[in-house]
Structure formats: C-alpha cells, structure tokens
C-alpha positions as a printed Julia matrix, in Angstrom:
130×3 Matrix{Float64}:
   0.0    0.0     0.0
   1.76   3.21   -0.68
   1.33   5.74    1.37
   1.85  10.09    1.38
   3.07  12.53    3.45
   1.35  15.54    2.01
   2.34  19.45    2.73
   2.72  22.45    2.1
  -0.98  23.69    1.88
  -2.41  27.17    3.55
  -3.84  30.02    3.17
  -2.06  32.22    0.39
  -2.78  35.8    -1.34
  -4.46  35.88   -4.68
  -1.46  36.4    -6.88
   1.01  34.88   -4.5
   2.72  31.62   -4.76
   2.26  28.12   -3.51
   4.38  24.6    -3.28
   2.93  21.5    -2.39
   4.95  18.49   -1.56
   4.16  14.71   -1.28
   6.27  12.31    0.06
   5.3    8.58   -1.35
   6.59   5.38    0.15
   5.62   1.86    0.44
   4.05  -0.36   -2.01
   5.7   -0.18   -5.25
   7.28   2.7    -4.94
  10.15   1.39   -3.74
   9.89  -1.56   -6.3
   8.98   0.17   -9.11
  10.06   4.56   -9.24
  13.91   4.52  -10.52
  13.96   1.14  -12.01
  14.11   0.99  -15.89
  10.87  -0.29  -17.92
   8.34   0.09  -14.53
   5.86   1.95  -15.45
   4.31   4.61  -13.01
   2.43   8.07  -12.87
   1.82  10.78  -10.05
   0.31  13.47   -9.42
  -2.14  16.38   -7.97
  -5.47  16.6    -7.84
  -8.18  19.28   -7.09
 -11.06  19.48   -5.71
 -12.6   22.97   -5.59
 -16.17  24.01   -3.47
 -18.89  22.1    -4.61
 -16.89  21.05   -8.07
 -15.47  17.41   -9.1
 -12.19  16.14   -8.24
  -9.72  17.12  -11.64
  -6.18  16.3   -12.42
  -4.01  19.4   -11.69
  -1.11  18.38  -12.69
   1.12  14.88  -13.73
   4.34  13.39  -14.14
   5.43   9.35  -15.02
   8.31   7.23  -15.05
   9.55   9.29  -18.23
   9.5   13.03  -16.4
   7.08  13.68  -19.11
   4.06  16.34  -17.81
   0.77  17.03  -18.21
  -0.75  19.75  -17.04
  -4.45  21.16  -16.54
  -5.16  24.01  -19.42
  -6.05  26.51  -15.74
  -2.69  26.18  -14.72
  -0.53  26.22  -17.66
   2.02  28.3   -17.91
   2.01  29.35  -14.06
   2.78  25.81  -12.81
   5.44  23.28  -12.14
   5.64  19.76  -11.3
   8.81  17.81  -10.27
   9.73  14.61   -9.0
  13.07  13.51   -6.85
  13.76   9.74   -6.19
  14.86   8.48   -2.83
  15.98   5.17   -1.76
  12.59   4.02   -0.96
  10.63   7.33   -1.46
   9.47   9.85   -4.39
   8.68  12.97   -3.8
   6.87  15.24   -5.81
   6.49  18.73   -5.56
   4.29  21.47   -7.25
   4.91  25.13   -7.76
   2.1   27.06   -8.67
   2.44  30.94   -9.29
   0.13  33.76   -9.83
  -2.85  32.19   -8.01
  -6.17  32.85   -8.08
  -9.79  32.1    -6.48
 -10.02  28.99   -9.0
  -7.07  27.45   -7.58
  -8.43  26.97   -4.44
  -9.96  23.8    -3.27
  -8.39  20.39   -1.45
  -5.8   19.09   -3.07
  -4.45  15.43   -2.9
  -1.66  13.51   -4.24
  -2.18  10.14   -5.97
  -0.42   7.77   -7.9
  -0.59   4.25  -10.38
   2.12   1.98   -9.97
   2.94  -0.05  -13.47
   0.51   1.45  -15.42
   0.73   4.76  -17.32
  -0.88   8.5   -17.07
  -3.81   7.04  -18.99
  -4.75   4.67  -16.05
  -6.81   5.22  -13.14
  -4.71   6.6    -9.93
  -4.85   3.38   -7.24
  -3.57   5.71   -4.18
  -4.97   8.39   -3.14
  -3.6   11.06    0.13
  -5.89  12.17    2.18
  -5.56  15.55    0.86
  -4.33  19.36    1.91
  -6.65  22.58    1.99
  -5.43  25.76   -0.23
  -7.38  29.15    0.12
  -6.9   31.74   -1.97
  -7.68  34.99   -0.22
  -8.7   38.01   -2.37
C-alpha cells in the first residue's frame, strides 16, 4: 500500500505563490520509481467548493508532464527519487480564487498516465484569499 506525506498547503494571497509536496513510500514505490521499464504516474489533484475532483497536474516514469489548461504556464511539477521514497512537488504561481480547493496527491504503480490513480492522500486545503 503506498502511502503520502502531504504538505505544504495554507492560506495564500491571490497572486502569490504556492508549493505542495508529497512524500510517497511503500508499495511499489520502492519496487517500481527509478527502475528501468516500470511503469508509473503521479500526481495532484483538485477538488474545488462544490466542483469534481480534476487532475491538476502529472508526471510518469519518463519526467514527461501534463498539465491542466487553468494552470498552464504558471505551474510546475517535479519529481526527486529516494531510496525508498518519491517525492513530488508542485509550484504554482500567480494564483487565483479557481485554484483553491483540497488538493491530494495520488499515484498508479505499473501502469501509465492514462490509467486510473490506485492511491490516493488524504488531501491538503489551499485558500486563496482576495
């Protein structure tokens, strides 16, 4: 079962800046993320007031991104391997009152962006404040 240590959320100023971090170990990540040919995909989700859960932002096995069309441009994702861990991290600039909602890390281990996420965190709150 992998597992997330999720951070970096808060209250920030519309037009400030925000990084979120998510530490995933267990399960296949220490198996699979780093080792050649295993497929795998992270990433961050949000869910804003009363609105459905969408993909923010992803990265796989290949450091090849994807990001949502709202946050292109203004965003970053990045991923650093540990010895059992990865840890992604997302930088998101110029924010506004869209960005704001509970975000959560997830991940699919062996299967590509294209798949379903099988782990979900338990997620982080970010307010944007006007």
């Amino acid at each position: 079962q992998v597992q997330f240590l999720e951070s970096g959320g808060g209250s920030v100023q519309a037009g400030g800046s925000l990084t979120l971090s998510c530490e995933a170990s267990g399960g296949g990540v220490s198996t699979c993320i780093g080792r050649p040919y295993c497929l795998y995909c992270m990433g961050w989700f949000r869910r804003g007031p009363g609105k459905e859960r969408v993909p923010v932002a992803l990265i796989d096995n290949h450091d090849a991104r994807q990001y949502n069309a709202s946050v292109r441009g203004r965003t970053t994702i990045s991923q650093e391997h540990g010895i059992d861990t990865n840890t992604l991290r997302l930088r998101m600039d110029v924010l506004n009152a869209e960005d704001a909602g509970v975000y959560y890390c997830a991940a699919v281990i062996g299967g590509d962006c294209g798949y379903t996420m099988d782990y979900w965190g338990k997620g982080i709150l970010v307010t944007v404040d006007s």
